[in-house]
XYZ file of C-alpha atoms in Angstrom:
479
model
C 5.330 0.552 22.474
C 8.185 2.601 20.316
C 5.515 2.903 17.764
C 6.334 6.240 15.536
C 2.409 7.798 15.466
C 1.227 9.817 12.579
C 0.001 13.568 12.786
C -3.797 12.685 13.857
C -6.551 15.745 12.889
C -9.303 13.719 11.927
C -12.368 11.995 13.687
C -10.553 8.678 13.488
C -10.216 8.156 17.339
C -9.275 4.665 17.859
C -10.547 3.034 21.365
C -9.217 -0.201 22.819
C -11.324 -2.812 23.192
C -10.991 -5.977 25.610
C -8.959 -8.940 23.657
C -11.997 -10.465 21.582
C -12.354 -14.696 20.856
C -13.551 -15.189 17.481
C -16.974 -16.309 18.633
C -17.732 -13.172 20.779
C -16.184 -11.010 17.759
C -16.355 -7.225 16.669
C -19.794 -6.688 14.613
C -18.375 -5.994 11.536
C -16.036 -8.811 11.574
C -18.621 -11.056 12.383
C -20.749 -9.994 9.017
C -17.576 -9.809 6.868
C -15.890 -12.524 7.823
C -16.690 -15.446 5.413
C -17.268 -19.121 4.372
C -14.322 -18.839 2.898
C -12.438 -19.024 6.556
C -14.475 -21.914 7.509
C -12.185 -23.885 5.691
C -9.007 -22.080 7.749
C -7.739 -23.667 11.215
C -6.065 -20.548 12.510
C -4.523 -22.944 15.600
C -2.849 -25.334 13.414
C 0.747 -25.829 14.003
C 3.322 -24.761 11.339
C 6.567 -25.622 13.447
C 6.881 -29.095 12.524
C 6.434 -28.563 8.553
C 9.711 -29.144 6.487
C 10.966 -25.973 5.872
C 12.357 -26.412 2.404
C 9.967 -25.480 -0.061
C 10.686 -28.273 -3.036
C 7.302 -27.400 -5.614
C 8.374 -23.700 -4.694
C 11.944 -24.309 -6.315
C 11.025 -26.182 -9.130
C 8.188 -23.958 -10.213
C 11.023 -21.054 -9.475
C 13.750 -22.725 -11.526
C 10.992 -23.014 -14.465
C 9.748 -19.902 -14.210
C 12.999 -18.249 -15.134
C 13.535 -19.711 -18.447
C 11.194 -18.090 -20.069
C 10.391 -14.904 -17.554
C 13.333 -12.316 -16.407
C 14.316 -13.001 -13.178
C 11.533 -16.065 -12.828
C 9.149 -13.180 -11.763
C 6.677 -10.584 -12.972
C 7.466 -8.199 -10.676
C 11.041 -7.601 -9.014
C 10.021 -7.535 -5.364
C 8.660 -11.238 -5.112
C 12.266 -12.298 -6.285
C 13.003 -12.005 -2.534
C 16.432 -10.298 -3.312
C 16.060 -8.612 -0.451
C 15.792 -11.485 1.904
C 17.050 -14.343 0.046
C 16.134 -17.922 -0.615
C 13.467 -18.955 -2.895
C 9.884 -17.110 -3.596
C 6.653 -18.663 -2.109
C 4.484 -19.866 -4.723
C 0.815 -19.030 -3.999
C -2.287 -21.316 -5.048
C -4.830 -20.067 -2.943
C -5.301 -17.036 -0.286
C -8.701 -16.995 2.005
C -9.598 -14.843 4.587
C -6.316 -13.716 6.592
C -4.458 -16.689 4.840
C -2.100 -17.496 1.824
C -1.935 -21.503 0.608
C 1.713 -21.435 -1.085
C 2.061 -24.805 -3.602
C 3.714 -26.836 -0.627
C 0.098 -26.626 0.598
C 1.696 -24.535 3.670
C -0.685 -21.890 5.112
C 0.576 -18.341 6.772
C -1.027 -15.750 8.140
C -0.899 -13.190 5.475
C 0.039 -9.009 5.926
C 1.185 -8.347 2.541
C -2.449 -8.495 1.189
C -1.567 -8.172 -2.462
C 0.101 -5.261 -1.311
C -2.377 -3.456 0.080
C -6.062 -4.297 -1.534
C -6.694 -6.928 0.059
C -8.577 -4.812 2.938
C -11.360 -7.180 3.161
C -9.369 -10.271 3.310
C -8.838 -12.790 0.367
C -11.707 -14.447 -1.636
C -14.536 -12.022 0.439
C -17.967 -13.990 -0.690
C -19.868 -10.854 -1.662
C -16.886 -9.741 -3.763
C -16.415 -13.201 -5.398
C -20.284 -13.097 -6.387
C -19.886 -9.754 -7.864
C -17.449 -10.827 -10.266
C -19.293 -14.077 -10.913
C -22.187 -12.081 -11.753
C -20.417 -9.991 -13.966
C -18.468 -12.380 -16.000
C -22.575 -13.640 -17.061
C -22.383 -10.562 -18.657
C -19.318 -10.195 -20.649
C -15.447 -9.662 -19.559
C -14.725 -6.155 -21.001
C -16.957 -3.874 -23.592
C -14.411 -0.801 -24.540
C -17.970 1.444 -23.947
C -19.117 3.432 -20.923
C -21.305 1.183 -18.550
C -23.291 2.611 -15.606
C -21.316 0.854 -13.272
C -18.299 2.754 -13.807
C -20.886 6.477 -13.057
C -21.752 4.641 -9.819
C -17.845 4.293 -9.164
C -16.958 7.684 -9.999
C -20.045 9.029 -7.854
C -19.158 6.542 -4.798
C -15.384 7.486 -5.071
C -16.141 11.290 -5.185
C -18.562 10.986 -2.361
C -15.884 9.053 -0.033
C -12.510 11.038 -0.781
C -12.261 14.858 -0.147
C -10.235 16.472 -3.249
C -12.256 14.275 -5.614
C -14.660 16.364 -8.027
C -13.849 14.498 -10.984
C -12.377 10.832 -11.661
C -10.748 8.991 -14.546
C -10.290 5.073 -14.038
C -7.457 3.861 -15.442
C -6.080 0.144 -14.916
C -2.993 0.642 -12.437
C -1.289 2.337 -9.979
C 1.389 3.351 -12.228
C -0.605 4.599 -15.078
C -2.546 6.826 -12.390
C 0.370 8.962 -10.943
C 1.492 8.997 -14.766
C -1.556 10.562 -15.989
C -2.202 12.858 -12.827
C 1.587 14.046 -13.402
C 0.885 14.543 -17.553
C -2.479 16.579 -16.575
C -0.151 18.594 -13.658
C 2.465 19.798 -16.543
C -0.530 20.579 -19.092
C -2.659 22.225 -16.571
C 0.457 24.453 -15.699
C 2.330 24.635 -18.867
C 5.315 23.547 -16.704
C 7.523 20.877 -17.074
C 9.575 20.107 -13.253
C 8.182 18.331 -10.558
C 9.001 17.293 -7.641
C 9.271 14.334 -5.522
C 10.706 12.707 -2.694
C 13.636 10.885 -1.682
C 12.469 7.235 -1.433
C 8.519 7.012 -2.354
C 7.708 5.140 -5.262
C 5.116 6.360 -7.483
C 5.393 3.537 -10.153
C 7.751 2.908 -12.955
C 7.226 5.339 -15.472
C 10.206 7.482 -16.850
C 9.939 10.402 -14.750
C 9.260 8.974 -11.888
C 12.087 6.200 -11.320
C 14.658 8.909 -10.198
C 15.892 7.842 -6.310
C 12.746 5.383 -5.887
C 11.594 3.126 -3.322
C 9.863 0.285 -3.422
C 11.332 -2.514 -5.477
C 13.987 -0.365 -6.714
C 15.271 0.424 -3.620
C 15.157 -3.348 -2.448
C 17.236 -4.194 -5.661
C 19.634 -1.230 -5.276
C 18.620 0.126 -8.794
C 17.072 4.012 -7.372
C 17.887 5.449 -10.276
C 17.197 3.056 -13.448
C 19.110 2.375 -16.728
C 16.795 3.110 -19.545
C 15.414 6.258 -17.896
C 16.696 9.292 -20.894
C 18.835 11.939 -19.009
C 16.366 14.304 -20.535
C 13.279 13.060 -18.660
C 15.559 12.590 -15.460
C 16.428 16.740 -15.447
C 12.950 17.484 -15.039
C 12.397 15.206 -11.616
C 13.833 17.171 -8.428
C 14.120 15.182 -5.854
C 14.418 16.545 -1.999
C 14.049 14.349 1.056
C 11.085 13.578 2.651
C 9.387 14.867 5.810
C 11.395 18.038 5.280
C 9.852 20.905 5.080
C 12.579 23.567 4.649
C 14.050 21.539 1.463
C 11.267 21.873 -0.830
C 10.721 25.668 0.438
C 14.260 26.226 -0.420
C 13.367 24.235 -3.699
C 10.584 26.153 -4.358
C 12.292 29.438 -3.797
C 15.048 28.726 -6.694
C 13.255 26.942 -9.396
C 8.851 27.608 -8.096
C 7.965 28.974 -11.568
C 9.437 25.828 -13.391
C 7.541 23.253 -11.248
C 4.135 22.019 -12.438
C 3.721 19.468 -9.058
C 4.618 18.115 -5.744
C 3.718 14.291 -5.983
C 4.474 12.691 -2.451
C 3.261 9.694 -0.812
C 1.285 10.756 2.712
C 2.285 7.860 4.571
C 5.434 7.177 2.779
C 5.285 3.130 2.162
C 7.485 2.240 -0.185
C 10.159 2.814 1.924
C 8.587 0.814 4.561
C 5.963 2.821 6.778
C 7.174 6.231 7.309
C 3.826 8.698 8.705
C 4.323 12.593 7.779
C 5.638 14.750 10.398
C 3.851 16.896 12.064
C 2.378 19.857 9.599
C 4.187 18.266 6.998
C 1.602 17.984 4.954
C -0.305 21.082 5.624
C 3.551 22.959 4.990
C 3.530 20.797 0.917
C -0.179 22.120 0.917
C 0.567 25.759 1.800
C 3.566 25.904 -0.612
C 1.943 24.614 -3.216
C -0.321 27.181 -3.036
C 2.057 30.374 -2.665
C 3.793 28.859 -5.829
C 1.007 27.957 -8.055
C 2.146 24.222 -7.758
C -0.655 21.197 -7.855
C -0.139 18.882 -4.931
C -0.567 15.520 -5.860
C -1.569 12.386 -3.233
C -0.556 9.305 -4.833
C -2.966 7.461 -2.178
C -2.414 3.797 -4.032
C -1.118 2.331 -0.764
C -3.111 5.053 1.925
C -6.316 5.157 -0.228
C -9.661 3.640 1.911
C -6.464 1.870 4.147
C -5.733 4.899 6.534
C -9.390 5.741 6.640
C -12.309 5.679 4.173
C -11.621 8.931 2.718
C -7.948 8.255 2.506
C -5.261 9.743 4.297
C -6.205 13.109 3.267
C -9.377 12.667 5.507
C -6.776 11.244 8.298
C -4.687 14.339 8.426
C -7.294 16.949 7.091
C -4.898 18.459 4.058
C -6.761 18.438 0.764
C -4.515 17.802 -2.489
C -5.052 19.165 -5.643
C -5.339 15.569 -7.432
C -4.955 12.306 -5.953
C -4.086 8.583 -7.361
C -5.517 5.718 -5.994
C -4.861 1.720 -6.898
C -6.223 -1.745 -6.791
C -8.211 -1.459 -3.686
C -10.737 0.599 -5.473
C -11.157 -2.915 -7.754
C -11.117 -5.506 -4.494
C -7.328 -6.340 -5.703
C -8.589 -6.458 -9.062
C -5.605 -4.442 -11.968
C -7.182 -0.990 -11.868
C -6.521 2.387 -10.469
C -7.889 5.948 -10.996
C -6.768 9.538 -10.585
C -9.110 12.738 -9.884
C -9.340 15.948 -8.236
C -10.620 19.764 -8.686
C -13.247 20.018 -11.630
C -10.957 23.069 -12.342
C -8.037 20.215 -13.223
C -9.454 17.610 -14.253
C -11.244 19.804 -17.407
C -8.370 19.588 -18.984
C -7.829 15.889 -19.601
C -9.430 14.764 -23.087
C -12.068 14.620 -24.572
C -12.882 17.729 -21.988
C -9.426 19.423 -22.859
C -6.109 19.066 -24.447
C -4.332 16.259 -22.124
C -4.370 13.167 -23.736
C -5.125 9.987 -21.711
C -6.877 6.597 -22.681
C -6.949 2.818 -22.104
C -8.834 0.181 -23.177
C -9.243 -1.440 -20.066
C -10.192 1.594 -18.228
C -13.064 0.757 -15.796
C -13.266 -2.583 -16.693
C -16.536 -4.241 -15.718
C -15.484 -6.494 -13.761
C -13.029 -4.631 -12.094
C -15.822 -2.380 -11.311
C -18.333 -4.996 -9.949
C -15.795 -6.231 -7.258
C -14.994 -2.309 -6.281
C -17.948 -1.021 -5.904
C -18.771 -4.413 -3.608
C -15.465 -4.009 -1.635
C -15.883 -0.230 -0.898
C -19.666 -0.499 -0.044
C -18.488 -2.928 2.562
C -15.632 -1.042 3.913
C -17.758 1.889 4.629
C -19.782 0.717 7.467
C -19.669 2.343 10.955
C -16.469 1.363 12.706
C -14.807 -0.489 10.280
C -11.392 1.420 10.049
C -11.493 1.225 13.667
C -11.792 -2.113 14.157
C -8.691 -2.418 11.279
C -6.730 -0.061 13.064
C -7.414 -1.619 16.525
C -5.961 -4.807 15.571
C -3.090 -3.399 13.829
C -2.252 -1.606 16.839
C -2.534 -4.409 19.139
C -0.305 -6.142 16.864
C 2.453 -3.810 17.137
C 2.134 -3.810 20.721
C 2.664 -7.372 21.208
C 5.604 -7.404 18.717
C 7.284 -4.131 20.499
C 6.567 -6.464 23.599
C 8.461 -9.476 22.571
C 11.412 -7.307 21.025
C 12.221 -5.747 24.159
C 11.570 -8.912 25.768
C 14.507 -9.975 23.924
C 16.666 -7.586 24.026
C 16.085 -6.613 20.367
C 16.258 -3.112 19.040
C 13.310 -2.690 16.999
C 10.638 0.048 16.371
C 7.294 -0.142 14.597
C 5.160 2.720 12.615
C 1.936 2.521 11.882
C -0.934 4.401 10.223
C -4.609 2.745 9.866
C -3.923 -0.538 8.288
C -0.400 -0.520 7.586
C 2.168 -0.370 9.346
C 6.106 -0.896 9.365
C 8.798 -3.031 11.278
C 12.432 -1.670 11.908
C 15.629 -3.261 13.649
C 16.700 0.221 15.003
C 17.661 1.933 18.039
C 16.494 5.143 16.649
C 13.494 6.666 18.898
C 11.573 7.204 15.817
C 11.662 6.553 11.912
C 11.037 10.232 10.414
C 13.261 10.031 7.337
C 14.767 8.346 4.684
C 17.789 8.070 6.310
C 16.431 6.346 9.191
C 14.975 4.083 6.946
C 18.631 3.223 5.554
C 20.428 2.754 8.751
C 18.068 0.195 10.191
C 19.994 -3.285 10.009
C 18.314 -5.164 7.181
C 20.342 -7.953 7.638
C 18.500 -9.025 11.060
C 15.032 -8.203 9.184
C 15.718 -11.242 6.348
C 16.504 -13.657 9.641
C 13.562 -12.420 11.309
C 11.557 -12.751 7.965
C 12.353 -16.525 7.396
C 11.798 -17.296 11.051
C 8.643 -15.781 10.703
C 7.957 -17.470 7.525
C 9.219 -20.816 9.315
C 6.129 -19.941 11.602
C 3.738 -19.442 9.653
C 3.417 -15.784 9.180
C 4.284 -13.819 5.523
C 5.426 -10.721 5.923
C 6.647 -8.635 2.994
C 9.980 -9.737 1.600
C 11.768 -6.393 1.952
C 13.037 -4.417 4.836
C 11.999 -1.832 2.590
C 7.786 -2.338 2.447
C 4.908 -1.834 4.449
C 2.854 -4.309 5.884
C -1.046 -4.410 6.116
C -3.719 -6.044 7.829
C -7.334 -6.701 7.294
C -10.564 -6.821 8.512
C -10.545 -10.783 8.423
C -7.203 -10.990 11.271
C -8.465 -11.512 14.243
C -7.355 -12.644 17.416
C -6.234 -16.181 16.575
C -4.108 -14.947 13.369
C -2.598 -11.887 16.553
C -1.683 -14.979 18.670
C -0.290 -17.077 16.040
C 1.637 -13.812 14.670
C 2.777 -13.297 18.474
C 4.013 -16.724 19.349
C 6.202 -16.982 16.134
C 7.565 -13.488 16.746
C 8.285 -14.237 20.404
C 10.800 -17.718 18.871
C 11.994 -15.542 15.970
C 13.208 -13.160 18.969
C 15.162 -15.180 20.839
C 16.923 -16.912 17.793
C 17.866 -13.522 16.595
C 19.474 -13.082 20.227
């Protein structure tokens, strides 16, 4: 397999097992696997299902009157690919149900969170038992001490913790509290990664700006822009030579570890160690925005997978079971200085919501039994494998990445994917024909040649066959 693998320090040694049936099935996906897959036949055939997707279109074509684009987000547009977006009713286990009642195996997961699978029992039943109690308070509640204690105790830079309620209103506030901590106003980031859509931060983006073509967006105030350096990423010498001309202006380095919104793009070797060790000879904080790594790579994040300790670190809606939340933390040191502690303003309503809380606390309790990341990582791998397999089968050029749980697909001859630039010159053309003849099997893969994929703990080996067998046609027609 031409699989690009990450810089490995950690304990997370990953041993193949023998190809498992579902009834003779790893431990831990036989007690997390559900009732809600009992409903699932993973052997059913999608080939003969009409391929055009008519409730699909309509709800589409009504959907734009009244929202931009006929979406909420840009990336489900399928811009990138073409055609018209899958309308979902219902996701269980490994599985999406789009409103042509047609199932596919699912590895976009909500874009990560979805670790456990879709509608987990024992996350459903914590937010059923919640909503007895009340939707939201705007108070403290104990549950969101026994998140901030479970989330310190799992992740290595985290001292202290503020929930927020997204992704992009973490790496926002963990940037604010960077630039008040330091007094300095520049930070840097890197060529591609995606850190949300706040000002500052949408300067050469990935993600769904990079899938529309928009890196750098309109509304963004050339005065916020000036203060964003980018450099490229997984290169070292750039942001020493960075450092070295403007050091005592920057107040962070905020950098995706396993770059995925520009696919699946692993750190190079020492990479990370290198950000951490200038960071530190130039009094800068290093930020992990761990939204897409966070309790994916490994429990403690991939901070615990490569052993290099940030200053602060953002994390998403996997810490809420795919619920909107999200929370930033780090050094005691740091973190003092967000209010009411200190001076750095920061609030939300919403902010550990309780029920957002109830279906975290559930999903990370479960996620931290023994072997569980293995077991996620096992079948990720083998899934690669079998793809790489069918590719060269086929006379395809194609290369996968992978790191834990996610992982990333490339039509490349390029021995590796290391940088941005890689990324780029991969032919994304032949990804949105393998896409719909994947889709045309059965399987939903993200709708960019630009995003990671992920799997969970509920794929097993029926979803890795089914996943296999359409891969093998989609293949040949791409001959």
């Amino acid at each position: 397999m031409r699989t690009c693998a990450s810089d490995r320090r950690s304990s997370f040694v990953i041993v193949a097992p023998p190809a498992l049936s579902l009834a003779h099935a790893h431990p831990i996906k036989q007690s997390l696997l559900t009732s809600a897959d009992a409903s699932v036949d993973p052997t059913s055939s999608f080939q003969s299902r009409d391929p055009i997707m008519s409730r699909s279109e309509t709800l589409f074509a009504n959907a734009q009157k009244h929202i931009p684009g006929g979406v909420n987000s840009p990336v489900r547009a399928f811009k990138s690919v073409g055609g018209t977006p899958l309308f979902f009713k219902h996701a269980a286990g490994a599985y999406v149900t789009d409103e042509d009642d047609k199932r596919y195996v699912d590895y976009v997961g909500s874009w990560g969170p979805m670790i456990l699978g879709h509608s987990h029992p024992e996350v459903l039943d914590a937010v059923r038992s919640q909503l007895e109690h009340g939707l939201s308070y705007g108070a403290p509640t104990a549950m969101e001490t026994e998140m901030a204690d479970l989330v310190c105790s799992l992740v290595p830079s985290m001292e202290m913790v503020r929930m927020v309620s997204s992704g992009t209103e973490a790496t926002m506030s963990a940037i604010r509290l960077a630039r008040g901590y330091t007094g300095r106003d520049s930070i840097i980031k890197f060529e591609g990664c995606y850190h949300g859509h706040s000002d500052s931060l949408l300067v050469k983006a990935g993600s769904g700006a990079l899938t529309l073509g928009v890196p750098s967006s309109p509304g963004v105030p050339a005065a916020f822009a000036k203060h964003t350096l980018t450099v490229p990423f997984n290169d070292l010498e750039a942001v020493r030579d960075m450092l070295a001309q403007v050091g005592q202006e920057v107040a962070c380095i905020i950098v995706e570890p396993v770059a995925g919104n520009m696919n699946c793009v692993p750190p190079a070797p020492g990479y990370l160690q290198g950000l951490r060790d200038l960071c530190d000879e130039h009094g800068v904080v290093l930020i992990f925005d761990e939204v897409m790594t966070g309790f994916r790579v490994a429990l403690g994040g991939a901070q615990a997978y490569y052993g290099v300790t940030p200053d602060l670190s953002t994390f998403g809606k996997i810490i809420g079971g795919g619920m909107p939340v999200g929370c930033f933390g780090g050094k005691r040191e740091i973190m003092s200085h967000i209010a009411p502690l200190g001076p750095v303003y920061q609030a939300g309503t919403l902010s550990g919501n309780p029920l957002a809380m109830a279906a975290g606390l559930t999903t990370l309790r479960l996620i931290s039994r023994p072997g569980f990341h293995d077991e996620l990582s096992d079948y990720t791998r083998r899934l690669l494998e079998g793809l790489q397999q069918r590719a060269d089968a086929a006379g395809i050029a194609f290369v996968t990445t992978q790191a834990g749980g996610m992982f990333g697909l490339y039509f490349s001859d390029a021995r590796e994917i290391v940088t941005f630039q890689d990324v780029m010159t991969s032919d994304a053309d032949r990804f949105k024909r393998f896409f719909h003849l994947m889709l045309e099997g059965g399987v939903y893969l993200a709708p960019s040649a630009f995003e990671a994929g992920f799997t969970s703990i509920a794929h097993g080996d029926a979803e890795l066959q089914l996943t296999l067998d359409a891969a093998e046609k989609a293949f040949a027609a791409l001959k």
